[in-house]
């Protein structure tokens, strides 16, 4: 990958619906060069696929945070399944290091957020947690 490929990827990330002509103009190449580069990025697996972002995909929760969890013994899989059943838990990640799991949480209010945290702390196997509120997000 070179500077042109990176510019093409950046342009697609900004507007995945841009036409080849728009992409070419944006990155300063001909339309045919943009087409060849795009095809090669797909063929080489640099672009794994194209998708649509819907309104429901956009995080509208007023209060969002990350809850890092330490799980006793080998209970991470069980705890992960329990977390996935909680509507306010948007994603669960396994990780290495100090924490076993990280839960992304989103609620409408701080009070609801606190209730979710309280419920998660009561799950069997959760021995320790740390939570950080997300204040802003930049893309």
Tab-separated table of N, CA, C and O in Angstrom:
chain	number	residue	atom	x	y	z
A	1	UNK	N	0.841	-1.186	0.000
A	1	UNK	CA	0.000	0.000	0.000
A	1	UNK	C	0.879	1.240	0.000
A	1	UNK	O	1.852	1.308	0.727
A	2	UNK	N	0.463	2.199	-0.790
A	2	UNK	CA	1.219	3.446	-0.849
A	2	UNK	C	0.312	4.616	-0.484
A	2	UNK	O	-0.820	4.433	-0.031
A	3	UNK	N	0.834	5.813	-0.699
A	3	UNK	CA	0.116	7.039	-0.340
A	3	UNK	C	-1.235	7.131	-1.059
A	3	UNK	O	-2.237	7.529	-0.463
A	4	UNK	N	-1.283	6.744	-2.318
A	4	UNK	CA	-2.522	6.807	-3.086
A	4	UNK	C	-3.559	5.829	-2.538
A	4	UNK	O	-4.734	6.179	-2.396
A	5	UNK	N	-3.119	4.606	-2.210
A	5	UNK	CA	-4.038	3.622	-1.634
A	5	UNK	C	-4.593	4.122	-0.305
A	5	UNK	O	-5.793	3.998	-0.040
A	6	UNK	N	-3.734	4.676	0.525
A	6	UNK	CA	-4.179	5.209	1.815
A	6	UNK	C	-5.163	6.357	1.638
A	6	UNK	O	-6.140	6.472	2.379
A	7	UNK	N	-4.913	7.210	0.648
A	7	UNK	CA	-5.822	8.324	0.370
A	7	UNK	C	-7.173	7.794	-0.119
A	7	UNK	O	-8.233	8.316	0.269
A	8	UNK	N	-7.147	6.759	-0.936
A	8	UNK	CA	-8.381	6.152	-1.431
A	8	UNK	C	-9.187	5.554	-0.274
A	8	UNK	O	-10.400	5.764	-0.176
A	9	UNK	N	-8.522	4.835	0.607
A	9	UNK	CA	-9.205	4.267	1.769
A	9	UNK	C	-9.798	5.364	2.657
A	9	UNK	O	-10.930	5.244	3.133
A	10	UNK	N	-9.055	6.421	2.878
A	10	UNK	CA	-9.544	7.530	3.704
A	10	UNK	C	-10.780	8.173	3.060
A	10	UNK	O	-11.750	8.494	3.752
A	11	UNK	N	-10.754	8.354	1.746
A	11	UNK	CA	-11.893	8.945	1.044
A	11	UNK	C	-13.118	8.036	1.149
A	11	UNK	O	-14.242	8.508	1.351
A	12	UNK	N	-12.912	6.734	1.032
A	12	UNK	CA	-14.028	5.792	1.167
A	12	UNK	C	-14.590	5.786	2.580
A	12	UNK	O	-15.797	5.646	2.771
A	13	UNK	N	-13.724	5.933	3.575
A	13	UNK	CA	-14.201	5.961	4.960
A	13	UNK	C	-15.042	7.206	5.216
A	13	UNK	O	-15.989	7.164	5.996
A	14	UNK	N	-14.694	8.309	4.570
A	14	UNK	CA	-15.473	9.539	4.729
A	14	UNK	C	-16.818	9.434	4.015
A	14	UNK	O	-17.827	9.931	4.489
A	15	UNK	N	-16.820	8.810	2.836
A	15	UNK	CA	-18.054	8.687	2.051
A	15	UNK	C	-18.005	7.396	1.246
A	15	UNK	O	-17.475	7.361	0.138
A	16	UNK	N	-18.561	6.351	1.813
A	16	UNK	CA	-18.570	5.046	1.167
A	16	UNK	C	-19.438	4.985	-0.070
A	16	UNK	O	-19.370	4.021	-0.834
A	17	UNK	N	-20.256	6.008	-0.298
A	17	UNK	CA	-21.122	6.032	-1.479
A	17	UNK	C	-20.562	6.904	-2.598
A	17	UNK	O	-21.211	7.100	-3.625
A	18	UNK	N	-19.370	7.423	-2.420
A	18	UNK	CA	-18.774	8.296	-3.444
A	18	UNK	C	-18.585	7.505	-4.739
A	18	UNK	O	-18.210	6.335	-4.726
A	19	UNK	N	-18.824	8.171	-5.839
A	19	UNK	CA	-18.621	7.539	-7.146
A	19	UNK	C	-17.125	7.447	-7.437
A	19	UNK	O	-16.307	8.108	-6.778
A	20	UNK	N	-16.778	6.642	-8.409
A	20	UNK	CA	-15.366	6.543	-8.801
A	20	UNK	C	-14.822	7.895	-9.239
A	20	UNK	O	-13.679	8.240	-8.930
A	21	UNK	N	-15.641	8.663	-9.940
A	21	UNK	CA	-15.219	9.993	-10.384
A	21	UNK	C	-14.931	10.889	-9.180
A	21	UNK	O	-13.912	11.584	-9.139
A	22	UNK	N	-15.826	10.864	-8.175
A	22	UNK	CA	-15.618	11.670	-6.970
A	22	UNK	C	-14.368	11.222	-6.214
A	22	UNK	O	-13.583	12.052	-5.753
A	23	UNK	N	-14.179	9.909	-6.093
A	23	UNK	CA	-12.993	9.383	-5.418
A	23	UNK	C	-11.726	9.812	-6.147
A	23	UNK	O	-10.751	10.251	-5.523
A	24	UNK	N	-11.735	9.685	-7.461
A	24	UNK	CA	-10.570	10.059	-8.261
A	24	UNK	C	-10.241	11.543	-8.088
A	24	UNK	O	-9.077	11.912	-7.897
A	25	UNK	N	-11.277	12.391	-8.135
A	25	UNK	CA	-11.069	13.827	-7.954
A	25	UNK	C	-10.516	14.137	-6.564
A	25	UNK	O	-9.618	14.961	-6.417
A	26	UNK	N	-11.048	13.446	-5.573
A	26	UNK	CA	-10.633	13.677	-4.191
A	26	UNK	C	-9.160	13.355	-3.973
A	26	UNK	O	-8.447	14.090	-3.289
A	27	UNK	N	-8.702	12.249	-4.568
A	27	UNK	CA	-7.313	11.828	-4.332
A	27	UNK	C	-6.356	12.258	-5.439
A	27	UNK	O	-5.159	11.992	-5.356
A	28	UNK	N	-6.892	12.929	-6.475
A	28	UNK	CA	-6.034	13.490	-7.511
A	28	UNK	C	-5.486	12.483	-8.516
A	28	UNK	O	-4.322	12.595	-8.932
A	29	UNK	N	-6.308	11.510	-8.901
A	29	UNK	CA	-5.903	10.538	-9.925
A	29	UNK	C	-7.012	10.429	-10.952
A	29	UNK	O	-8.099	10.975	-10.782
A	30	UNK	N	-6.752	9.702	-12.034
A	30	UNK	CA	-7.790	9.493	-13.041
A	30	UNK	C	-8.807	8.479	-12.536
A	30	UNK	O	-8.535	7.706	-11.616
A	31	UNK	N	-9.968	8.474	-13.178
A	31	UNK	CA	-11.023	7.535	-12.803
A	31	UNK	C	-10.545	6.092	-12.977
A	31	UNK	O	-10.803	5.240	-12.139
A	32	UNK	N	-9.848	5.818	-14.064
A	32	UNK	CA	-9.377	4.448	-14.301
A	32	UNK	C	-8.343	4.031	-13.251
A	32	UNK	O	-8.333	2.875	-12.822
A	33	UNK	N	-7.502	4.957	-12.813
A	33	UNK	CA	-6.532	4.639	-11.759
A	33	UNK	C	-7.257	4.328	-10.453
A	33	UNK	O	-6.914	3.373	-9.748
A	34	UNK	N	-8.284	5.113	-10.153
A	34	UNK	CA	-9.064	4.862	-8.939
A	34	UNK	C	-9.722	3.489	-9.000
A	34	UNK	O	-9.702	2.737	-8.025
A	35	UNK	N	-10.269	3.118	-10.151
A	35	UNK	CA	-10.920	1.816	-10.326
A	35	UNK	C	-9.908	0.684	-10.143
A	35	UNK	O	-10.163	-0.282	-9.433
A	36	UNK	N	-8.742	0.790	-10.779
A	36	UNK	CA	-7.713	-0.247	-10.666
A	36	UNK	C	-7.254	-0.386	-9.217
A	36	UNK	O	-7.125	-1.503	-8.688
A	37	UNK	N	-7.000	0.747	-8.568
A	37	UNK	CA	-6.550	0.722	-7.169
A	37	UNK	C	-7.619	0.108	-6.257
A	37	UNK	O	-7.313	-0.713	-5.400
A	38	UNK	N	-8.874	0.497	-6.453
A	38	UNK	CA	-9.968	-0.022	-5.645
A	38	UNK	C	-10.104	-1.539	-5.833
A	38	UNK	O	-10.202	-2.289	-4.868
A	39	UNK	N	-10.079	-1.980	-7.082
A	39	UNK	CA	-10.173	-3.419	-7.366
A	39	UNK	C	-9.026	-4.186	-6.720
A	39	UNK	O	-9.218	-5.267	-6.168
A	40	UNK	N	-7.821	-3.632	-6.780
A	40	UNK	CA	-6.658	-4.298	-6.197
A	40	UNK	C	-6.763	-4.360	-4.673
A	40	UNK	O	-6.419	-5.377	-4.074
A	41	UNK	N	-7.244	-3.296	-4.046
A	41	UNK	CA	-7.425	-3.299	-2.592
A	41	UNK	C	-8.433	-4.367	-2.161
A	41	UNK	O	-8.246	-5.033	-1.143
A	42	UNK	N	-9.475	-4.554	-2.958
A	42	UNK	CA	-10.461	-5.600	-2.662
A	42	UNK	C	-9.842	-6.975	-2.884
A	42	UNK	O	-9.934	-7.863	-2.038
A	43	UNK	N	-9.169	-7.148	-4.022
A	43	UNK	CA	-8.560	-8.437	-4.372
A	43	UNK	C	-7.490	-8.856	-3.348
A	43	UNK	O	-7.410	-10.015	-2.970
A	44	UNK	N	-6.713	-7.888	-2.855
A	44	UNK	CA	-5.647	-8.186	-1.888
A	44	UNK	C	-6.171	-8.346	-0.460
A	44	UNK	O	-5.409	-8.669	0.449
A	45	UNK	N	-7.451	-8.085	-0.262
A	45	UNK	CA	-8.033	-8.240	1.063
A	45	UNK	C	-7.864	-7.032	1.967
A	45	UNK	O	-8.238	-7.086	3.147
A	46	UNK	N	-7.285	-5.941	1.462
A	46	UNK	CA	-7.170	-4.720	2.269
A	46	UNK	C	-8.557	-4.160	2.576
A	46	UNK	O	-8.799	-3.652	3.655
A	47	UNK	N	-9.455	-4.252	1.603
A	47	UNK	CA	-10.853	-3.906	1.827
A	47	UNK	C	-11.582	-5.235	1.981
A	47	UNK	O	-11.680	-6.013	1.037
A	48	UNK	N	-12.068	-5.469	3.190
A	48	UNK	CA	-12.706	-6.755	3.487
A	48	UNK	C	-14.165	-6.782	3.064
A	48	UNK	O	-14.759	-7.849	2.947
A	49	UNK	N	-14.768	-5.627	2.847
A	49	UNK	CA	-16.162	-5.590	2.439
A	49	UNK	C	-16.703	-4.178	2.513
A	49	UNK	O	-16.036	-3.262	2.980
A	50	UNK	N	-17.904	-4.041	2.028
A	50	UNK	CA	-18.591	-2.762	2.049
A	50	UNK	C	-19.861	-2.945	2.865
A	50	UNK	O	-20.477	-4.002	2.839
A	51	UNK	N	-20.266	-1.930	3.587
A	51	UNK	CA	-21.419	-2.061	4.460
A	51	UNK	C	-22.209	-0.768	4.492
A	51	UNK	O	-21.764	0.257	3.965
A	52	UNK	N	-23.346	-0.828	5.132
A	52	UNK	CA	-24.208	0.336	5.295
A	52	UNK	C	-24.321	0.629	6.782
A	52	UNK	O	-24.506	-0.279	7.594
A	53	UNK	N	-24.221	1.879	7.139
A	53	UNK	CA	-24.397	2.327	8.512
A	53	UNK	C	-25.802	2.891	8.633
A	53	UNK	O	-26.142	3.858	7.951
A	54	UNK	N	-26.635	2.270	9.459
A	54	UNK	CA	-28.012	2.727	9.614
A	54	UNK	C	-28.145	3.618	10.851
A	54	UNK	O	-27.244	3.678	11.682
A	55	UNK	N	-29.258	4.260	10.967
A	55	UNK	CA	-29.523	5.139	12.097
A	55	UNK	C	-29.378	4.393	13.423
A	55	UNK	O	-28.838	4.912	14.386
A	56	UNK	N	-29.842	3.137	13.467
A	56	UNK	CA	-29.755	2.385	14.720
A	56	UNK	C	-28.320	1.982	15.058
A	56	UNK	O	-28.017	1.645	16.195
A	57	UNK	N	-27.427	2.012	14.061
A	57	UNK	CA	-26.022	1.690	14.305
A	57	UNK	C	-25.283	2.839	14.997
A	57	UNK	O	-24.249	2.632	15.608
A	58	UNK	N	-25.805	4.032	14.853
A	58	UNK	CA	-25.152	5.207	15.417
A	58	UNK	C	-25.507	5.288	16.898
A	58	UNK	O	-26.667	5.221	17.281
A	59	UNK	N	-24.493	5.422	17.724
A	59	UNK	CA	-24.700	5.462	19.173
A	59	UNK	C	-25.434	6.746	19.554
A	59	UNK	O	-24.924	7.837	19.356
A	60	UNK	N	-26.639	6.579	20.081
A	60	UNK	CA	-27.409	7.741	20.518
A	60	UNK	C	-27.511	7.808	22.034
A	60	UNK	O	-28.175	8.680	22.566
A	61	UNK	N	-26.881	6.853	22.723
A	61	UNK	CA	-26.949	6.839	24.175
A	61	UNK	C	-26.262	8.072	24.751
A	61	UNK	O	-25.136	8.394	24.394
A	62	UNK	N	-26.951	8.735	25.656
A	62	UNK	CA	-26.403	9.949	26.268
A	62	UNK	C	-25.214	9.630	27.173
A	62	UNK	O	-24.275	10.415	27.266
A	63	UNK	N	-25.260	8.481	27.843
A	63	UNK	CA	-24.193	8.091	28.762
A	63	UNK	C	-23.576	6.802	28.243
A	63	UNK	O	-24.263	5.801	28.065
A	64	UNK	N	-22.278	6.860	27.976
A	64	UNK	CA	-21.576	5.686	27.455
A	64	UNK	C	-20.308	5.471	28.266
A	64	UNK	O	-19.715	6.417	28.767
A	65	UNK	N	-19.904	4.218	28.376
A	65	UNK	CA	-18.689	3.940	29.124
A	65	UNK	C	-18.149	2.556	28.852
A	65	UNK	O	-18.795	1.729	28.203
A	66	UNK	N	-16.957	2.341	29.351
A	66	UNK	CA	-16.287	1.053	29.248
A	66	UNK	C	-16.105	0.504	30.652
A	66	UNK	O	-15.612	1.205	31.536
A	67	UNK	N	-16.511	-0.733	30.842
A	67	UNK	CA	-16.368	-1.387	32.138
A	67	UNK	C	-15.396	-2.541	31.975
A	67	UNK	O	-15.667	-3.490	31.241
A	68	UNK	N	-14.250	-2.433	32.645
A	68	UNK	CA	-13.256	-3.483	32.614
A	68	UNK	C	-13.558	-4.449	33.755
A	68	UNK	O	-13.834	-4.015	34.873
A	69	UNK	N	-13.497	-5.747	33.444
A	69	UNK	CA	-13.906	-6.757	34.418
A	69	UNK	C	-12.827	-7.809	34.623
A	69	UNK	O	-12.231	-8.289	33.655
A	70	UNK	N	-12.626	-8.155	35.884
A	70	UNK	CA	-11.778	-9.281	36.239
A	70	UNK	C	-12.717	-10.431	36.602
A	70	UNK	O	-13.654	-10.249	37.378
A	71	UNK	N	-12.467	-11.596	36.014
A	71	UNK	CA	-13.338	-12.745	36.196
A	71	UNK	C	-12.578	-13.843	36.940
A	71	UNK	O	-11.425	-14.144	36.599
A	72	UNK	N	-13.233	-14.447	37.909
A	72	UNK	CA	-12.603	-15.518	38.694
A	72	UNK	C	-12.446	-16.778	37.848
A	72	UNK	O	-13.345	-17.153	37.089
A	73	UNK	N	-11.295	-17.415	37.993
A	73	UNK	CA	-11.053	-18.704	37.342
A	73	UNK	C	-11.254	-18.659	35.844
A	73	UNK	O	-10.802	-17.754	35.168
A	74	UNK	N	-11.984	-19.648	35.350
A	74	UNK	CA	-12.212	-19.769	33.902
A	74	UNK	C	-13.638	-19.403	33.516
A	74	UNK	O	-14.203	-19.985	32.594
A	75	UNK	N	-14.213	-18.469	34.226
A	75	UNK	CA	-15.607	-18.124	34.004
A	75	UNK	C	-15.865	-17.035	32.988
A	75	UNK	O	-16.987	-16.549	32.870
A	76	UNK	N	-14.855	-16.640	32.227
A	76	UNK	CA	-15.020	-15.525	31.287
A	76	UNK	C	-16.085	-15.820	30.232
A	76	UNK	O	-16.892	-14.942	29.900
A	77	UNK	N	-16.113	-17.026	29.708
A	77	UNK	CA	-17.084	-17.376	28.663
A	77	UNK	C	-18.519	-17.264	29.187
A	77	UNK	O	-19.392	-16.695	28.537
A	78	UNK	N	-18.756	-17.780	30.387
A	78	UNK	CA	-20.084	-17.716	31.007
A	78	UNK	C	-20.483	-16.262	31.264
A	78	UNK	O	-21.606	-15.846	30.967
A	79	UNK	N	-19.552	-15.487	31.801
A	79	UNK	CA	-19.839	-14.082	32.092
A	79	UNK	C	-20.106	-13.315	30.807
A	79	UNK	O	-21.003	-12.472	30.748
A	80	UNK	N	-19.345	-13.614	29.748
A	80	UNK	CA	-19.543	-12.938	28.462
A	80	UNK	C	-20.963	-13.193	27.948
A	80	UNK	O	-21.638	-12.270	27.483
A	81	UNK	N	-21.445	-14.415	28.064
A	81	UNK	CA	-22.806	-14.742	27.615
A	81	UNK	C	-23.851	-13.991	28.446
A	81	UNK	O	-24.854	-13.514	27.908
A	82	UNK	N	-23.608	-13.880	29.756
A	82	UNK	CA	-24.536	-13.132	30.609
A	82	UNK	C	-24.557	-11.655	30.223
A	82	UNK	O	-25.618	-11.029	30.171
A	83	UNK	N	-23.395	-11.098	29.941
A	83	UNK	CA	-23.306	-9.689	29.555
A	83	UNK	C	-24.027	-9.436	28.239
A	83	UNK	O	-24.672	-8.398	28.065
A	84	UNK	N	-23.935	-10.366	27.308
A	84	UNK	CA	-24.567	-10.190	26.000
A	84	UNK	C	-26.091	-10.172	26.089
A	84	UNK	O	-26.752	-9.689	25.183
A	85	UNK	N	-26.644	-10.653	27.184
A	85	UNK	CA	-28.098	-10.642	27.374
A	85	UNK	C	-28.598	-9.324	27.971
A	85	UNK	O	-29.802	-9.107	28.076
A	86	UNK	N	-27.695	-8.453	28.372
A	86	UNK	CA	-28.073	-7.155	28.947
A	86	UNK	C	-28.181	-6.143	27.805
A	86	UNK	O	-27.206	-5.870	27.102
A	87	UNK	N	-29.376	-5.583	27.617
A	87	UNK	CA	-29.631	-4.691	26.476
A	87	UNK	C	-28.699	-3.494	26.433
A	87	UNK	O	-28.313	-3.041	25.348
A	88	UNK	N	-28.314	-2.957	27.574
A	88	UNK	CA	-27.474	-1.761	27.615
A	88	UNK	C	-26.007	-2.070	27.319
A	88	UNK	O	-25.212	-1.150	27.125
A	89	UNK	N	-25.638	-3.338	27.286
A	89	UNK	CA	-24.272	-3.728	26.928
A	89	UNK	C	-24.228	-3.839	25.410
A	89	UNK	O	-24.829	-4.722	24.816
A	90	UNK	N	-23.531	-2.901	24.786
A	90	UNK	CA	-23.498	-2.809	23.329
A	90	UNK	C	-22.502	-3.773	22.699
A	90	UNK	O	-22.684	-4.223	21.578
A	91	UNK	N	-21.415	-4.086	23.426
A	91	UNK	CA	-20.398	-5.026	22.932
A	91	UNK	C	-19.607	-5.543	24.120
A	91	UNK	O	-19.496	-4.868	25.146
A	92	UNK	N	-19.073	-6.752	23.965
A	92	UNK	CA	-18.220	-7.348	24.989
A	92	UNK	C	-16.941	-7.806	24.304
A	92	UNK	O	-16.991	-8.477	23.274
A	93	UNK	N	-15.801	-7.431	24.870
A	93	UNK	CA	-14.502	-7.766	24.293
A	93	UNK	C	-13.704	-8.597	25.287
A	93	UNK	O	-13.652	-8.272	26.467
A	94	UNK	N	-13.081	-9.657	24.800
A	94	UNK	CA	-12.110	-10.360	25.640
A	94	UNK	C	-10.767	-9.680	25.423
A	94	UNK	O	-10.518	-9.106	24.358
A	95	UNK	N	-9.924	-9.716	26.430
A	95	UNK	CA	-8.654	-9.015	26.332
A	95	UNK	C	-7.603	-9.742	27.159
A	95	UNK	O	-7.897	-10.743	27.804
A	96	UNK	N	-6.409	-9.259	27.121
A	96	UNK	CA	-5.346	-9.831	27.951
A	96	UNK	C	-4.904	-8.782	28.959
A	96	UNK	O	-5.387	-7.663	28.945
A	97	UNK	N	-4.002	-9.147	29.834
A	97	UNK	CA	-3.521	-8.183	30.815
A	97	UNK	C	-4.325	-8.261	32.095
A	97	UNK	O	-4.856	-9.301	32.466
A	98	UNK	N	-4.458	-7.130	32.754
A	98	UNK	CA	-5.129	-7.067	34.048
A	98	UNK	C	-6.596	-7.459	33.960
A	98	UNK	O	-7.117	-8.132	34.838
A	99	UNK	N	-7.274	-7.039	32.909
A	99	UNK	CA	-8.715	-7.254	32.786
A	99	UNK	C	-8.998	-8.408	31.841
A	99	UNK	O	-8.324	-8.585	30.831
A	100	UNK	N	-10.029	-9.175	32.160
A	100	UNK	CA	-10.421	-10.316	31.336
A	100	UNK	C	-11.417	-9.929	30.248
A	100	UNK	O	-11.360	-10.438	29.135
A	101	UNK	N	-12.354	-9.042	30.592
A	101	UNK	CA	-13.384	-8.617	29.649
A	101	UNK	C	-13.557	-7.108	29.731
A	101	UNK	O	-13.328	-6.504	30.781
A	102	UNK	N	-13.990	-6.517	28.621
A	102	UNK	CA	-14.365	-5.104	28.599
A	102	UNK	C	-15.763	-5.020	28.008
A	102	UNK	O	-16.009	-5.536	26.911
A	103	UNK	N	-16.672	-4.398	28.733
A	103	UNK	CA	-18.047	-4.224	28.272
A	103	UNK	C	-18.268	-2.774	27.878
A	103	UNK	O	-17.948	-1.866	28.638
A	104	UNK	N	-18.806	-2.569	26.678
A	104	UNK	CA	-19.212	-1.233	26.246
A	104	UNK	C	-20.667	-1.064	26.655
A	104	UNK	O	-21.516	-1.870	26.279
A	105	UNK	N	-20.935	-0.020	27.413
A	105	UNK	CA	-22.272	0.183	27.975
A	105	UNK	C	-22.822	1.527	27.519
A	105	UNK	O	-22.090	2.515	27.466
A	106	UNK	N	-24.108	1.566	27.212
A	106	UNK	CA	-24.763	2.810	26.835
A	106	UNK	C	-26.155	2.892	27.426
A	106	UNK	O	-26.927	1.933	27.347
A	107	UNK	N	-26.474	4.015	28.054
A	107	UNK	CA	-27.799	4.242	28.638
A	107	UNK	C	-28.239	5.682	28.379
A	107	UNK	O	-27.454	6.506	27.925
A	108	UNK	N	-29.491	5.941	28.711
A	108	UNK	CA	-30.034	7.292	28.528
A	108	UNK	C	-29.626	8.236	29.655
A	108	UNK	O	-29.455	9.423	29.439
A	109	UNK	N	-29.486	7.699	30.879
A	109	UNK	CA	-29.194	8.550	32.030
A	109	UNK	C	-28.078	7.951	32.882
A	109	UNK	O	-27.795	6.750	32.796
A	110	UNK	N	-27.488	8.783	33.729
A	110	UNK	CA	-26.471	8.301	34.672
A	110	UNK	C	-27.066	7.312	35.670
A	110	UNK	O	-26.420	6.344	36.061
A	111	UNK	N	-28.299	7.558	36.061
A	111	UNK	CA	-28.956	6.653	37.002
A	111	UNK	C	-29.103	5.250	36.396
A	111	UNK	O	-28.825	4.249	37.050
A	112	UNK	N	-29.525	5.179	35.133
A	112	UNK	CA	-29.628	3.879	34.454
A	112	UNK	C	-28.258	3.234	34.324
A	112	UNK	O	-28.108	2.030	34.513
A	113	UNK	N	-27.257	4.042	34.016
A	113	UNK	CA	-25.888	3.543	33.877
A	113	UNK	C	-25.433	2.908	35.193
A	113	UNK	O	-24.890	1.809	35.213
A	114	UNK	N	-25.701	3.594	36.296
A	114	UNK	CA	-25.339	3.092	37.614
A	114	UNK	C	-26.044	1.774	37.911
A	114	UNK	O	-25.439	0.840	38.455
A	115	UNK	N	-27.309	1.658	37.531
A	115	UNK	CA	-28.060	0.422	37.748
A	115	UNK	C	-27.442	-0.742	36.961
A	115	UNK	O	-27.354	-1.863	37.461
A	116	UNK	N	-27.027	-0.465	35.729
A	116	UNK	CA	-26.396	-1.504	34.909
A	116	UNK	C	-25.079	-1.944	35.551
A	116	UNK	O	-24.799	-3.140	35.662
A	117	UNK	N	-24.281	-0.977	35.995
A	117	UNK	CA	-23.012	-1.309	36.653
A	117	UNK	C	-23.249	-2.180	37.881
A	117	UNK	O	-22.556	-3.179	38.097
A	118	UNK	N	-24.235	-1.801	38.673
A	118	UNK	CA	-24.554	-2.551	39.887
A	118	UNK	C	-24.932	-3.991	39.538
A	118	UNK	O	-24.470	-4.940	40.175
A	119	UNK	N	-25.748	-4.148	38.504
A	119	UNK	CA	-26.161	-5.481	38.080
A	119	UNK	C	-24.997	-6.321	37.584
A	119	UNK	O	-24.895	-7.517	37.894
A	120	UNK	N	-24.094	-5.716	36.838
A	120	UNK	CA	-22.939	-6.450	36.310
A	120	UNK	C	-22.020	-6.868	37.448
A	120	UNK	O	-21.516	-7.998	37.473
A	121	UNK	N	-21.814	-5.988	38.403
A	121	UNK	CA	-20.937	-6.328	39.541
A	121	UNK	C	-21.475	-7.511	40.345
A	121	UNK	O	-20.716	-8.206	41.001
A	122	UNK	N	-22.773	-7.740	40.291
A	122	UNK	CA	-23.392	-8.840	41.036
A	122	UNK	C	-23.336	-10.164	40.283
A	122	UNK	O	-23.693	-11.204	40.853
A	123	UNK	N	-22.902	-10.181	39.021
A	123	UNK	CA	-22.835	-11.430	38.264
A	123	UNK	C	-21.829	-12.387	38.895
A	123	UNK	O	-20.765	-11.960	39.366
A	124	UNK	N	-22.179	-13.672	38.902
A	124	UNK	CA	-21.255	-14.690	39.407
A	124	UNK	C	-19.950	-14.632	38.629
A	124	UNK	O	-19.957	-14.560	37.398
A	125	UNK	N	-18.848	-14.647	39.339
A	125	UNK	CA	-17.536	-14.676	38.709
A	125	UNK	C	-16.865	-13.332	38.594
A	125	UNK	O	-15.651	-13.247	38.415
A	126	UNK	N	-17.625	-12.236	38.657
A	126	UNK	CA	-17.018	-10.902	38.577
A	126	UNK	C	-16.377	-10.597	39.931
A	126	UNK	O	-17.052	-10.525	40.945
A	127	UNK	N	-15.045	-10.466	39.920
A	127	UNK	CA	-14.328	-10.238	41.176
A	127	UNK	C	-13.888	-8.790	41.357
A	127	UNK	O	-13.665	-8.340	42.472
A	128	UNK	N	-13.748	-8.065	40.243
A	128	UNK	CA	-13.277	-6.679	40.324
A	128	UNK	C	-13.654	-5.974	39.036
A	128	UNK	O	-13.739	-6.587	37.970
A	129	UNK	N	-13.877	-4.665	39.131
A	129	UNK	CA	-14.208	-3.903	37.926
A	129	UNK	C	-13.689	-2.478	38.038
A	129	UNK	O	-13.400	-1.984	39.128
A	130	UNK	N	-13.570	-1.876	36.888
A	130	UNK	CA	-13.228	-0.446	36.802
A	130	UNK	C	-13.992	0.104	35.618
A	130	UNK	O	-14.039	-0.513	34.556
A	131	UNK	N	-14.613	1.258	35.793
A	131	UNK	CA	-15.443	1.833	34.747
A	131	UNK	C	-14.961	3.229	34.391
A	131	UNK	O	-14.635	4.023	35.270
A	132	UNK	N	-14.935	3.509	33.101
A	132	UNK	CA	-14.585	4.840	32.604
A	132	UNK	C	-15.711	5.342	31.716
A	132	UNK	O	-16.136	4.633	30.792
A	133	UNK	N	-16.197	6.547	31.984
A	133	UNK	CA	-17.193	7.171	31.123
A	133	UNK	C	-16.513	7.701	29.868
A	133	UNK	O	-15.395	8.216	29.937
A	134	UNK	N	-17.189	7.584	28.736
A	134	UNK	CA	-16.684	8.150	27.485
A	134	UNK	C	-17.230	9.571	27.370
A	134	UNK	O	-18.447	9.772	27.335
A	135	UNK	N	-16.344	10.544	27.339
A	135	UNK	CA	-16.771	11.941	27.323
A	135	UNK	C	-16.998	12.459	25.922
A	135	UNK	O	-17.921	13.221	25.666
A	136	UNK	N	-16.131	12.078	24.984
A	136	UNK	CA	-16.311	12.488	23.589
A	136	UNK	C	-15.672	11.448	22.694
A	136	UNK	O	-14.825	10.688	23.123
A	137	UNK	N	-16.111	11.435	21.445
A	137	UNK	CA	-15.586	10.493	20.472
A	137	UNK	C	-15.235	11.250	19.198
A	137	UNK	O	-16.027	12.035	18.708
A	138	UNK	N	-14.054	11.013	18.703
A	138	UNK	CA	-13.617	11.618	17.435
A	138	UNK	C	-13.325	10.505	16.448
A	138	UNK	O	-12.812	9.479	16.816
A	139	UNK	N	-13.638	10.730	15.198
A	139	UNK	CA	-13.382	9.728	14.159
A	139	UNK	C	-12.325	10.223	13.226
A	139	UNK	O	-12.157	11.320	12.942
